[in-house]
Coordinates of C-alpha atoms (C1' of nucleotides) in Angstrom, one line a residue:
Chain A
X1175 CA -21.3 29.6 0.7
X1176 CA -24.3 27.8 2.2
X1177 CA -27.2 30.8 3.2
X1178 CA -26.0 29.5 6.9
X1179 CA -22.8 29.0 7.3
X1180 CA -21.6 26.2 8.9
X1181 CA -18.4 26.4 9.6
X1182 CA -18.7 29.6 11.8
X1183 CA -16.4 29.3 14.8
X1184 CA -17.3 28.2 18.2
X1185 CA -15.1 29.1 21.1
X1186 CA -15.3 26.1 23.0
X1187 CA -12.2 26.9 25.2
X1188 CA -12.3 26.4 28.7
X1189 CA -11.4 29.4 31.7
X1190 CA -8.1 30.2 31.0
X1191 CA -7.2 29.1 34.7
X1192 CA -7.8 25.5 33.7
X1193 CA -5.3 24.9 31.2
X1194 CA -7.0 23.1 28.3
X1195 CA -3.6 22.0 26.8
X1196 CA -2.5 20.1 30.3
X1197 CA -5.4 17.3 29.2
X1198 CA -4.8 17.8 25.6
X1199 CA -4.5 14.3 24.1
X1200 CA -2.3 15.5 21.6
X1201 CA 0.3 17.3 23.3
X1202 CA 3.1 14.8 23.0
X1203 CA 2.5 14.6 19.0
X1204 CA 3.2 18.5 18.9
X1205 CA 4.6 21.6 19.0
X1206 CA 3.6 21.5 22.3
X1207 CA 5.7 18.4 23.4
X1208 CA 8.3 18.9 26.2
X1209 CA 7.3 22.3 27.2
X1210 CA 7.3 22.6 31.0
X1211 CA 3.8 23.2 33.2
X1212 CA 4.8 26.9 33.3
X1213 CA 5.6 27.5 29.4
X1214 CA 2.5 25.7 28.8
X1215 CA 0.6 27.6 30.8
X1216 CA 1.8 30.8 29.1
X1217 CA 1.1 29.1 25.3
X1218 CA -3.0 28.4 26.8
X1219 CA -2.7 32.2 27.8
X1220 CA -2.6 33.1 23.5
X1221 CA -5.1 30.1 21.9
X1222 CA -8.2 29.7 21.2
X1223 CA -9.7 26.2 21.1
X1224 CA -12.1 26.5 18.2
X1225 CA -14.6 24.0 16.2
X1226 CA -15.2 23.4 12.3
X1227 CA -18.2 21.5 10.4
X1228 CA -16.9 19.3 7.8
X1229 CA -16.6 21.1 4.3
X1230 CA -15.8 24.4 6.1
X1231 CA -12.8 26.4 4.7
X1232 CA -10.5 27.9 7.3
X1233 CA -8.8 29.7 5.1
X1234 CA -7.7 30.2 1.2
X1235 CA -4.5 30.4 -0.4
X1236 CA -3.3 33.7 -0.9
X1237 CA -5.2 35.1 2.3
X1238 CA -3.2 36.7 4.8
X1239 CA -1.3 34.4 7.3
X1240 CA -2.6 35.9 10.8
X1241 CA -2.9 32.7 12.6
X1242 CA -1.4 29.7 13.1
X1243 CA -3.8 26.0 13.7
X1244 CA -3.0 22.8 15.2
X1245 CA -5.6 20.0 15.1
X1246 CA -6.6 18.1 18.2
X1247 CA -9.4 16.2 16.3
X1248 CA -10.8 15.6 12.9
X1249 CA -9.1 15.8 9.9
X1250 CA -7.7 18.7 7.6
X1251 CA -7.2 19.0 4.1
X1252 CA -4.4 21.2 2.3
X1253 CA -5.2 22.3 -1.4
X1254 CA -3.6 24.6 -4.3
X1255 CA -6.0 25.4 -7.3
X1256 CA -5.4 25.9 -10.8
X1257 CA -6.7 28.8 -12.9
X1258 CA -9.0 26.2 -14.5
X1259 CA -10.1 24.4 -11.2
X1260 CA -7.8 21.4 -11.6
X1261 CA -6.9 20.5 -7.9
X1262 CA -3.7 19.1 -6.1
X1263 CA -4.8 18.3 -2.1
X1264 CA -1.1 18.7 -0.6
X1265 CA -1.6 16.9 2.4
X1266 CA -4.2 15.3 5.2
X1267 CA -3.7 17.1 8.5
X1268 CA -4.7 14.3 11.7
X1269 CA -5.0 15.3 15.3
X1270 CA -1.1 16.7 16.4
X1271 CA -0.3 18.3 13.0
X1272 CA 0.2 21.8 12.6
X1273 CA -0.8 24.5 9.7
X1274 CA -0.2 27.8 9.0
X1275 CA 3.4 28.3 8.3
X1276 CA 4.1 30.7 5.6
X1277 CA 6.0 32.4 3.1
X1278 CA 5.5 36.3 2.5
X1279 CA 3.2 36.3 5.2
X1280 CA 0.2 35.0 3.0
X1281 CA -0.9 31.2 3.1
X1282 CA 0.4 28.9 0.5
X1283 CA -2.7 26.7 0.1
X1284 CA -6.1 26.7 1.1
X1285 CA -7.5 24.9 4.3
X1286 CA -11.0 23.1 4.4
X1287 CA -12.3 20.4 7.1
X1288 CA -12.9 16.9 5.9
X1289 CA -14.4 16.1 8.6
X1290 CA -15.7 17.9 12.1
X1291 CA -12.6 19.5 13.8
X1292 CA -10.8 21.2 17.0
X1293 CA -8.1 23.0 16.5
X1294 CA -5.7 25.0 18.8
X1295 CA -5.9 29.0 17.2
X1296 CA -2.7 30.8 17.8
X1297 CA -2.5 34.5 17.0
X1298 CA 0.7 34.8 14.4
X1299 CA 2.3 37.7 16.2
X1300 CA 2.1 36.5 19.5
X1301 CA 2.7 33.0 18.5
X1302 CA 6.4 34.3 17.3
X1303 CA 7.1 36.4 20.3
X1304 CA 6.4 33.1 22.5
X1305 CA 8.7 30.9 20.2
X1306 CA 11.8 33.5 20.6
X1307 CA 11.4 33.3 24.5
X1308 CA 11.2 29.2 24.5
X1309 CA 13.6 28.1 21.9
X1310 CA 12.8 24.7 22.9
X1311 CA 9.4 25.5 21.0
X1312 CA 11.4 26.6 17.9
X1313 CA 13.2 23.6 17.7
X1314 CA 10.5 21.6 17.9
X1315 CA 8.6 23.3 15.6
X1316 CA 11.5 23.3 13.2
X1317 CA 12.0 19.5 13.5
X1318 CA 8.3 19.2 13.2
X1319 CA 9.0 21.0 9.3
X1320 CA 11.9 19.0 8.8
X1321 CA 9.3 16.0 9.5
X1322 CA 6.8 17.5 6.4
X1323 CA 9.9 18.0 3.9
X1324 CA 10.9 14.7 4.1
X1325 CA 7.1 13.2 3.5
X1326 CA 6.6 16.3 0.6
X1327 CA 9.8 14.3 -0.7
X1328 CA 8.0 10.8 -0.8
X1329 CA 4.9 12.5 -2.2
X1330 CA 7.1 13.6 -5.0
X1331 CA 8.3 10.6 -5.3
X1332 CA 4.9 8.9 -5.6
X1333 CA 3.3 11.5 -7.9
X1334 CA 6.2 11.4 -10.3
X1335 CA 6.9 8.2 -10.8
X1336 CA 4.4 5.3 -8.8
X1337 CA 1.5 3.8 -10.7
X1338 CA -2.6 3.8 -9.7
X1339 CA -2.1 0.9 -7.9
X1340 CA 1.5 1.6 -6.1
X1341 CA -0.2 5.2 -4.9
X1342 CA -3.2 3.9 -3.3
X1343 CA -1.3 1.6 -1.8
X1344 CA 1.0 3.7 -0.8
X1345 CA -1.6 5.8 1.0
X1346 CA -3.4 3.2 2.7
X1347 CA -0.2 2.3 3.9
X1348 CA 0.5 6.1 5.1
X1349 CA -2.5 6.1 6.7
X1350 CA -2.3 3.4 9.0
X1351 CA 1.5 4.2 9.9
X1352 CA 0.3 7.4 11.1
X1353 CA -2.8 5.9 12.8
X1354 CA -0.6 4.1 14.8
X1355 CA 2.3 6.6 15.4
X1356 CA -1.3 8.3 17.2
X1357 CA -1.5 5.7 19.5
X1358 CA -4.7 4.2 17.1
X1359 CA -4.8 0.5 15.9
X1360 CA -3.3 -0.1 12.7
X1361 CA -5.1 -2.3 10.7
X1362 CA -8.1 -1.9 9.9
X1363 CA -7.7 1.6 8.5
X1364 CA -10.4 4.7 8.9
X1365 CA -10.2 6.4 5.3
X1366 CA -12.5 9.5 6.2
X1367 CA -12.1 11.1 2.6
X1368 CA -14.1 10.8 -0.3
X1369 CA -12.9 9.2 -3.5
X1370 CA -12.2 12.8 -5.1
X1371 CA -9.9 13.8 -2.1
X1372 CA -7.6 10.9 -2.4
X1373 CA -8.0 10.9 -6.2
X1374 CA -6.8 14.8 -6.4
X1375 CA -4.0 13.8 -2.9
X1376 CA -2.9 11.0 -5.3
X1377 CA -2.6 12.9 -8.7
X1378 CA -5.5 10.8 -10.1
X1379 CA -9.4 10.7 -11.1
X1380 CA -11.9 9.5 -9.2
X1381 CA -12.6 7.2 -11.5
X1382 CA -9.5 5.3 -10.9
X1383 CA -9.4 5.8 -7.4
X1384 CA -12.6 3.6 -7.5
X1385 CA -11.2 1.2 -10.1
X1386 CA -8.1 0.7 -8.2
X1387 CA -10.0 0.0 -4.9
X1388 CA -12.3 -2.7 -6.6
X1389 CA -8.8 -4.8 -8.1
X1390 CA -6.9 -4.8 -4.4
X1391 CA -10.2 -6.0 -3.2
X1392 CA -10.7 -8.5 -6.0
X1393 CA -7.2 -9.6 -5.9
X1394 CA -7.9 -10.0 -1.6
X1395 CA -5.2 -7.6 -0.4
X1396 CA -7.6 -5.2 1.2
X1397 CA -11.2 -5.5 2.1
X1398 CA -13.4 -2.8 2.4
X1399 CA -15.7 -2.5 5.4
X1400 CA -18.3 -0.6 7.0
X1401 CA -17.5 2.9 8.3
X1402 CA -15.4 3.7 5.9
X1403 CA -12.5 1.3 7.2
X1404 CA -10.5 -0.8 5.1
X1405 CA -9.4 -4.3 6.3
X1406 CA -5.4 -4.8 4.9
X1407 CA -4.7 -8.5 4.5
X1408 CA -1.0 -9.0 4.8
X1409 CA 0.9 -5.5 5.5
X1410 CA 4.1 -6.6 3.9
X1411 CA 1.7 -7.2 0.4
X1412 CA 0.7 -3.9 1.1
X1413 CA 4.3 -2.6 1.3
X1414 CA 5.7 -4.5 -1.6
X1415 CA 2.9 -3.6 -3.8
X1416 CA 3.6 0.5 -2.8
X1417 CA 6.6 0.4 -3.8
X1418 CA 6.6 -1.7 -7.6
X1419 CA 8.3 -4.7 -6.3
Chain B
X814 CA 32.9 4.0 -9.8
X815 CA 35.6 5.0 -12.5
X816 CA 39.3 3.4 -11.6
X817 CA 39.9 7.1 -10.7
X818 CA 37.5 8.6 -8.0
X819 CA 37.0 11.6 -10.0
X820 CA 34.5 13.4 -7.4
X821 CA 37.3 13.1 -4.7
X822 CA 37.4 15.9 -2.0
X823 CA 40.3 18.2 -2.7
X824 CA 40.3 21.0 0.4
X825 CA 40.4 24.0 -1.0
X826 CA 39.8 26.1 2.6
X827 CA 41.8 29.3 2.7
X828 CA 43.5 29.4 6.4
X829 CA 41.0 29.9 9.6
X830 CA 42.8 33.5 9.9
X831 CA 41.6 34.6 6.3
X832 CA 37.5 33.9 7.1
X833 CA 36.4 32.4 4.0
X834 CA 32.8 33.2 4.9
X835 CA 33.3 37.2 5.4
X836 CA 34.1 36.9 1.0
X837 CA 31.3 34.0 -0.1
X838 CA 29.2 35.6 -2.7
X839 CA 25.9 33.3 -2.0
X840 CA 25.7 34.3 1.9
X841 CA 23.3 37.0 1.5
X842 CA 21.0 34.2 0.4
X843 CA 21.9 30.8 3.0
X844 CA 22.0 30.3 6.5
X845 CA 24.9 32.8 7.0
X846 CA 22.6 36.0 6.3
X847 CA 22.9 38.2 8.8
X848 CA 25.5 36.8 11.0
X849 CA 27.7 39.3 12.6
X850 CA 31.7 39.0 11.9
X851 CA 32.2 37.1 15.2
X852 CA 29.4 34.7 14.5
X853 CA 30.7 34.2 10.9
X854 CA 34.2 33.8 12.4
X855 CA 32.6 30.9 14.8
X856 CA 31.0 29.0 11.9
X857 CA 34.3 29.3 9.6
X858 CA 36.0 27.3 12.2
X859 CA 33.9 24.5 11.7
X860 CA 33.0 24.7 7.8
X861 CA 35.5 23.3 5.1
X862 CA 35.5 23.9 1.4
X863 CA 34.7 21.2 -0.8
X864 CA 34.5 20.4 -4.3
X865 CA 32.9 18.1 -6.3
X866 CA 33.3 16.6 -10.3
X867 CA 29.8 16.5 -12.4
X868 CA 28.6 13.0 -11.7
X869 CA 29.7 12.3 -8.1
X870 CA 27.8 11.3 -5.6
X871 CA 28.1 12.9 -2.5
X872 CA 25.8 10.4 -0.3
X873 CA 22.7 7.6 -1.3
X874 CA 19.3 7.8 0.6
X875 CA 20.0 5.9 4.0
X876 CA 23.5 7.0 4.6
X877 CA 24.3 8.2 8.4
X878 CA 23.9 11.7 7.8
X879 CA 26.5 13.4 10.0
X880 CA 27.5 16.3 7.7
X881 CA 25.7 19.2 6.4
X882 CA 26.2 21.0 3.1
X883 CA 25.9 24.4 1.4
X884 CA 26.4 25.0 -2.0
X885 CA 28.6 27.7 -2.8
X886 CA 28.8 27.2 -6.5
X887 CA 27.4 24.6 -9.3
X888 CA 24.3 23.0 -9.4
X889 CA 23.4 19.5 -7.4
X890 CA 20.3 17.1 -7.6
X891 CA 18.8 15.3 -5.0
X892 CA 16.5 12.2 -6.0
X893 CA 14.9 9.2 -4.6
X894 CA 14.8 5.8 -6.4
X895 CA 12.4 3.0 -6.2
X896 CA 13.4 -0.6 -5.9
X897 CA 13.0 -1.2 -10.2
X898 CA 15.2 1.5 -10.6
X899 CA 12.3 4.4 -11.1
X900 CA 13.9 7.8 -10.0
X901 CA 12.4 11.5 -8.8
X902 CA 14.6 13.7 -8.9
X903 CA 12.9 15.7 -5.5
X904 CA 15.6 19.1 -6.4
X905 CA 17.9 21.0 -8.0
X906 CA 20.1 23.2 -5.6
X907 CA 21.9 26.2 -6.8
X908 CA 24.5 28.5 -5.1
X909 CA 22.8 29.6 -1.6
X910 CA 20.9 26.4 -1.2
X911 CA 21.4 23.9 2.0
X912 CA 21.2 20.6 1.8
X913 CA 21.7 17.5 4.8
X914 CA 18.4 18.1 7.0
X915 CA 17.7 14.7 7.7
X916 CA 15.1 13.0 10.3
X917 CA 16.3 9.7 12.1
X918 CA 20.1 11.0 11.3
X919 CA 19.5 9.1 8.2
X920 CA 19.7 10.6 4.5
X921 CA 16.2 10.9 3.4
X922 CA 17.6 10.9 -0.5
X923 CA 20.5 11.0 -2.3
X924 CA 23.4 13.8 -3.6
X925 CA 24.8 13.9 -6.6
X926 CA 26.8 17.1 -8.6
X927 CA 25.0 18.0 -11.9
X928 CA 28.3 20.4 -12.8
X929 CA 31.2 20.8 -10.9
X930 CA 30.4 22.2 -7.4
X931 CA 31.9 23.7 -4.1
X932 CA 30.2 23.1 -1.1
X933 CA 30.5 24.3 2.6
X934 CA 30.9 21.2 4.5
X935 CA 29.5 21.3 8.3
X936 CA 30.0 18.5 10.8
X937 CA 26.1 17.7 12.0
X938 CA 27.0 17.8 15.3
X939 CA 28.8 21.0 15.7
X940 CA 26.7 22.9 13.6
X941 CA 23.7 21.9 16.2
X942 CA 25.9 23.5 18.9
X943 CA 26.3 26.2 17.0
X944 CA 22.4 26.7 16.1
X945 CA 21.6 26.3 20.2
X946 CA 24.3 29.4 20.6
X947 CA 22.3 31.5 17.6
X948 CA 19.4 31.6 17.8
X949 CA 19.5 33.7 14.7
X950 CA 20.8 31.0 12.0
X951 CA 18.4 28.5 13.7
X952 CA 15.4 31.2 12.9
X953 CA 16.8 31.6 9.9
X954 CA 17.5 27.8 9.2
X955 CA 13.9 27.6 10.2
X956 CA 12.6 30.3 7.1
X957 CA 14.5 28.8 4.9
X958 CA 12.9 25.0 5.7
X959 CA 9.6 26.7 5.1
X960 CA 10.2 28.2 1.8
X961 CA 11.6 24.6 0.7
X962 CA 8.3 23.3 2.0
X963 CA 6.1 25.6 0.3
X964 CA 8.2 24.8 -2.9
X965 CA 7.7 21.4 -2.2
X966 CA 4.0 21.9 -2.5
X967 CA 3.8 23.8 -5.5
X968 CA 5.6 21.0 -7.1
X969 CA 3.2 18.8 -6.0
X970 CA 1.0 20.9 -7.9
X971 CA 3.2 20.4 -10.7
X972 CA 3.7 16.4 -10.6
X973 CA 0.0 15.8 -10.0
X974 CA -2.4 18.1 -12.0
X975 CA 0.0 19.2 -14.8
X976 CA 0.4 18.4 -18.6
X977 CA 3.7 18.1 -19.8
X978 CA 3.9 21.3 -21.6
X979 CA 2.5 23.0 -18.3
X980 CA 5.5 21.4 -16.4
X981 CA 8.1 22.4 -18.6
X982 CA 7.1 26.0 -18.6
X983 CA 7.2 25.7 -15.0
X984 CA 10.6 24.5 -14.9
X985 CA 11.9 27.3 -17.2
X986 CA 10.1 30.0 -15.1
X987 CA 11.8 28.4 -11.6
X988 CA 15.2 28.3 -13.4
X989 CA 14.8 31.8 -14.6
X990 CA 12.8 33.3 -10.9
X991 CA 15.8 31.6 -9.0
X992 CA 18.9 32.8 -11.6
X993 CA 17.1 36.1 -10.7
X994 CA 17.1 36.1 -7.0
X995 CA 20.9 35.2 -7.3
X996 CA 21.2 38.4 -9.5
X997 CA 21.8 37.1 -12.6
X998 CA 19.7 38.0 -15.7
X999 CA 16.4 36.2 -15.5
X1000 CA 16.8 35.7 -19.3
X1001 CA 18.2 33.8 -21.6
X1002 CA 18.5 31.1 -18.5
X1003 CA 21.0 28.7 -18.2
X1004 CA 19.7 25.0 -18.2
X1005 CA 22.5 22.9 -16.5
X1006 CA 21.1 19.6 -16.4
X1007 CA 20.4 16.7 -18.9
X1008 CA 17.3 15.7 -20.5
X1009 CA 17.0 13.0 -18.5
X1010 CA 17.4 14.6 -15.4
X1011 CA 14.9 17.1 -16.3
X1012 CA 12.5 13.9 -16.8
X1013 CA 13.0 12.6 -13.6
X1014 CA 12.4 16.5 -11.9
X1015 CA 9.0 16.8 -14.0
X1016 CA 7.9 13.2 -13.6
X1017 CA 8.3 12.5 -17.5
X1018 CA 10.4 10.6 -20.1
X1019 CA 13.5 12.4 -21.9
X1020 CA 11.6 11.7 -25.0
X1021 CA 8.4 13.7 -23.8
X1022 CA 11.1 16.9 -22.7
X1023 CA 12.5 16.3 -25.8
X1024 CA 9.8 17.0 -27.9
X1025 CA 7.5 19.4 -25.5
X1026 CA 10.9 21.5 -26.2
X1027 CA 10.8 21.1 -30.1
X1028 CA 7.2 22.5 -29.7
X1029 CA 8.0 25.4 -27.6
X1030 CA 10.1 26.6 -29.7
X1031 CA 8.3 25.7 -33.1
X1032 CA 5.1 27.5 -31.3
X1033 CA 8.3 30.5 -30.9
X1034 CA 7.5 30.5 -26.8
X1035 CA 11.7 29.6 -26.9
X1036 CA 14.5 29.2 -28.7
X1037 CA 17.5 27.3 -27.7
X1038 CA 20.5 28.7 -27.7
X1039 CA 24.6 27.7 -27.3
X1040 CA 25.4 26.8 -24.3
X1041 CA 22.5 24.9 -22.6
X1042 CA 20.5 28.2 -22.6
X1043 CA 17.4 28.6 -23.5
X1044 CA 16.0 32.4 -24.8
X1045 CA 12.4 33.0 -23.6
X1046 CA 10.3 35.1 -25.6
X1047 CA 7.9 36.2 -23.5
X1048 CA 7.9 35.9 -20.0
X1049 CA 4.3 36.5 -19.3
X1050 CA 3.2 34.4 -22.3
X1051 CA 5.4 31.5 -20.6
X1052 CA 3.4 32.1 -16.8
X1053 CA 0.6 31.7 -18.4
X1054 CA 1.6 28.1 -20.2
X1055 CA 2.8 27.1 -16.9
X1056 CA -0.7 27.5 -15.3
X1057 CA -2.9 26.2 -18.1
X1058 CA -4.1 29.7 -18.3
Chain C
dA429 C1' 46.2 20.8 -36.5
dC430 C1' 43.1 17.9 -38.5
dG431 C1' 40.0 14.2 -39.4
dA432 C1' 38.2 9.5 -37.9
dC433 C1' 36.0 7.5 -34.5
dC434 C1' 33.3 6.7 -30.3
dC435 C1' 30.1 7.3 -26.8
dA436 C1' 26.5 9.7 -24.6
dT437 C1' 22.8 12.5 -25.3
dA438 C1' 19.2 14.2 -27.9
dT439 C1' 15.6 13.8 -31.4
dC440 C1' 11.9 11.8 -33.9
dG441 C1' 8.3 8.4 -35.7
dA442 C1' 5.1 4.7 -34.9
dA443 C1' 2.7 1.7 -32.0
dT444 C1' 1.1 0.7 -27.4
dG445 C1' -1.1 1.2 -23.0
dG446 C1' -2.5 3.2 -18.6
dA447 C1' -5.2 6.4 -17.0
dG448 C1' -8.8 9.8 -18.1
dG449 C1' -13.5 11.3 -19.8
dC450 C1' -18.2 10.3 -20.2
dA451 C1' -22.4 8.2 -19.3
dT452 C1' -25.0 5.3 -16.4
dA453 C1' -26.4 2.6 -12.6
dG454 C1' -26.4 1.6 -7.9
dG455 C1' -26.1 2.7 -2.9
dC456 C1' -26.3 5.4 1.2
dG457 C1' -27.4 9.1 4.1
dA458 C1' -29.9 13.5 5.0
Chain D
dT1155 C1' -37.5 11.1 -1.8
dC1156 C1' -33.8 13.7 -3.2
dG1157 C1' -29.0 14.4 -3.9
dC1158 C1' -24.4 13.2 -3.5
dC1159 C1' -21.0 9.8 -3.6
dT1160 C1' -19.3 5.6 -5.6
dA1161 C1' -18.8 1.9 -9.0
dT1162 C1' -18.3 0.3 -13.7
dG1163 C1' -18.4 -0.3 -18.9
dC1164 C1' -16.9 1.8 -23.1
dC1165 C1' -14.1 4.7 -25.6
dT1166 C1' -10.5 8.2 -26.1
dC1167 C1' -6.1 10.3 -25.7
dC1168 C1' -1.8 11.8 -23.8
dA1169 C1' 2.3 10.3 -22.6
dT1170 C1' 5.2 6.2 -22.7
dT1171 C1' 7.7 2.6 -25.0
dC1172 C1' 10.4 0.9 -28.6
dG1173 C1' 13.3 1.5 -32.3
dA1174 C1' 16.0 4.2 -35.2
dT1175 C1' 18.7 8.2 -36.4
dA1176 C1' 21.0 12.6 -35.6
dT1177 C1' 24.1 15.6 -33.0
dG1178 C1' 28.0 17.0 -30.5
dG1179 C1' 31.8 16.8 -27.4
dG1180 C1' 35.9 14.3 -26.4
dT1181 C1' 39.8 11.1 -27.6
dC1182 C1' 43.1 9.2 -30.4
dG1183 C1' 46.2 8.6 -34.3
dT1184 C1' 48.5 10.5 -38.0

DNA sequence: ACGACCCATATCGAATGGAGGCATAGGCGA
DNA sequence: TCGCCTATGCCTCCATTCGATATGGGTCGT
C-alpha cells in the first residue's frame, strides 16, 4: 500500500435528479439494458458512480461481497492467488461488464484496476431487493452469467489444451471481438495490459508472452504499434492460427 | 455409431398422476429445491425421464439447443474439441447438476454419458415459460449459474498455474467435496471416469495421470482400491498438495 | 464352468521438446 | 536519472511423445 493511496474513491456522481445512467454509454451492453425511464430512475436512486487509479484493488478474494460493480470505463482485472504467489488473472472486465456476483456471500477472486476506471457501485442488499421487483433485471443479469460460462468454457479450453502461440492469438483475437461488440474499431487492437497480465490470463510467463509477440510479428501476422495497439494483418490468419489449424 | 444405437432413449416416466418429481432423490440439490407441490406438479408435466448408455452422446457443440437436462443419476462429461482433434473436457456432472444453458440457442459444447445415466429432459421453450411464472427456480437457476461460474474460475486456476500433481489432488478433493454434498461418504471416493478423460479435465496426457497416481500412492497420499475408488489418507495432507502448500 | 482369446485401458521407460527460469540488455515514462 | 516493463539469449526441466508391456473385463468355444 503506497503511503498515499491512490486508489481512494471519488464520488463523482451527479444530483440524483439528473439520472447519470440515462447518458450512460454503456447502458445497452448491461444489466441495465431494456429497463424502462422509470425503473432506471429507481436503479440511479441505489449507485454510486465512483473512480479507480490504475493498480488500485477494489477488493480481494475472500472479503465480504457487500457490493456489486459494473464498469463504464477502463479496464478491470479478475485474479485468484496461490499460497505461494503463483497467479491465474480470470478475466479482463471492459466498459458494460459486471463483477461482484458471489458464492457464500464472500468474493471469489480479487479485483484490481489495470487501468483508470468508473464504475457503477451498487449496494448488495438493495441491489437484490431491486432485481426481485424488475425481473426483467434478473433475466438480464442471468443471461449476462450465462454469457461469462460460456467464455470460462473457451478459457478452459485454451488453458488446457492451446499452445503459446494459439493463446495469444486467441486473445488478440478476443480482444478485438469485444472491441467491436462495444461499438470500437476492430483492428488495430488497444492491449492495455502489461506482458505479466496476459502471461498470468493466458497460463504462461512473461517471458513467452514476449517471445510469442516477437514470432507473429516476425512472421508479419501482427504488427505492433504505438500506444500499445497491435496492427492484425489478415483476421482469418489470426483465427486459423487460434485455433491449431 | 455401433449397428445398434446403444444410448437410445427408452422413457421410463412414471404416469403424470404419480409426480415423479415429489420422490427424485437429487432435488434438494437442482433447480427443483424449494418448489411447492403445485409448482413441482407444473414442471412434472413438462419433464420426461431419460436414460442414457456409457458412451452416448447426447448432443455435439453447435447443435440447436432446444432441450434442457438434469441429471438424476450417473455421471456425464461435457468437452470442447479443437479442429486437430485436441479435447477439454470443461465438466463432469453428477446427480443434481443441470446442464443445456446455451447462448445463441446453440450448444456451446458437447454431452456425452461417462456411466449409464437418467436425466430429466425439459423442452427449452416451456421450461422458459415456466421460469417467467417462478420466479423462484429462475432465482434459483440463477445461484446455481453462479456457483458453476465460480467453479469455473477456480479451474482456471487449476489449468493455468498448477503442476500435475497439484491438479490431481485437486480433482480427488472436488470428487470427494461433491460425493459429500450429495451425502455420500467423502471417502474412499468413487472415480467414474477413464484415465483419459481425467486427462482432458486436468489439461494432461493419460500417461502423466497415470503415473502422478503411481506416485501418490508410492508417497502413501492414496491407495487405489476395487472398484474405481481411490482411499485418501489424509484429507488435509491432500488440500495442502492441491495448493502447492 | 472353464480357459483361450481379444480389445481397451492402464502403466512404465526412454527420448524429445516446448515452455520456463535466469541473467542481461534495451526502452520508455515518471 | 531512476525504476519498471519489455525483449532476448542460454540453459534447464517438467510434461509430452513414442514405444512397449501389463492388466482386466468381456466374449466365445469347448
Amino acid at each position: 500500500m503506497p503511503p498515499f493511496d491512490m486508489g481512494r474513491v471519488r464520488d463523482v456522481s451527479a444530483p440524483a435528479e439528473m439520472n447519470p445512467c440515462g447518458a450512460c454509454p454503456v447502458r445497452s451492453l448491461t444489466v441495465c439494458a431494456a429497463l424502462e425511464a422509470e425503473e432506471l430512475r429507481r436503479l440511479a436512486e441505489i449507485l454510486q458512480t465512483v473512480r479507480y487509479e490504475a493498480g488500485h484493488t477494489l477488493f480481494a478474494e475472500g472479503d465480504k461481497a457487500d457490493t456489486l460493480y459494473n464498469v463504464t470505463a477502463g479496464t478491470m482485472k479478475l485474479y485468484k492467488l496461490l499460497p505461494d504467489g503463483r497467479r491465474q488473472i480470470t478475466g479482463f472486465l471492459l466498459p458494460g461488464d459486471f463483477m461482484g456476483l458471489s458464492v457464500n456471500e464472500v468474493y471469489a477472486y480479487s479485483a484490481e484496476a489495470v487501468t483508470p476506471v468508473t464504475l457503477c457501485r451498487f449496494p448488495r442488499k438493495r441491489m437484490e431487493a431491486l432485481l426481485e421487483e424488475f425481473p426483467k433485471m434478473q433475466r438480464r443479469l442471468f443471461s449476462m452469467a450465462s454469457n461469462e460460462l460460456a467464455a470460462a468454457q473457451d478459457q478452459m479450453l485454451l488453458l488446457g489444451r492451446k499452445t503459446a502461440k494459439e493463446k495469444i492469438c486467441s486473445f488478440l483475437l478476443m480482444l478485438s471481438q469485444r472491441a467491436q461488440r462495444r461499438g470500437h474499431k476492430e483492428n488495430p487492437v488497444h492491449v492495455p495490459m502489461s506482458r505479466a497480465d496476459i502471461a498470468d490470463y493466458l497460463g504462461l510467463t512473461t517471458e513467452t508472452v514476449s517471445r510469442t509477440f516477437t514470432q507473429l510479428k516476425t512472421s508479419r501476422v501482427i504488427s505492433l504499434l504505438e500506444g500499445s495497439k497491435v496492427q492484425i494483418h489478415d483476421m482469418d490468419d489470426l483465427l486459423d492460427q487460434a485455433e491449431g489449424a
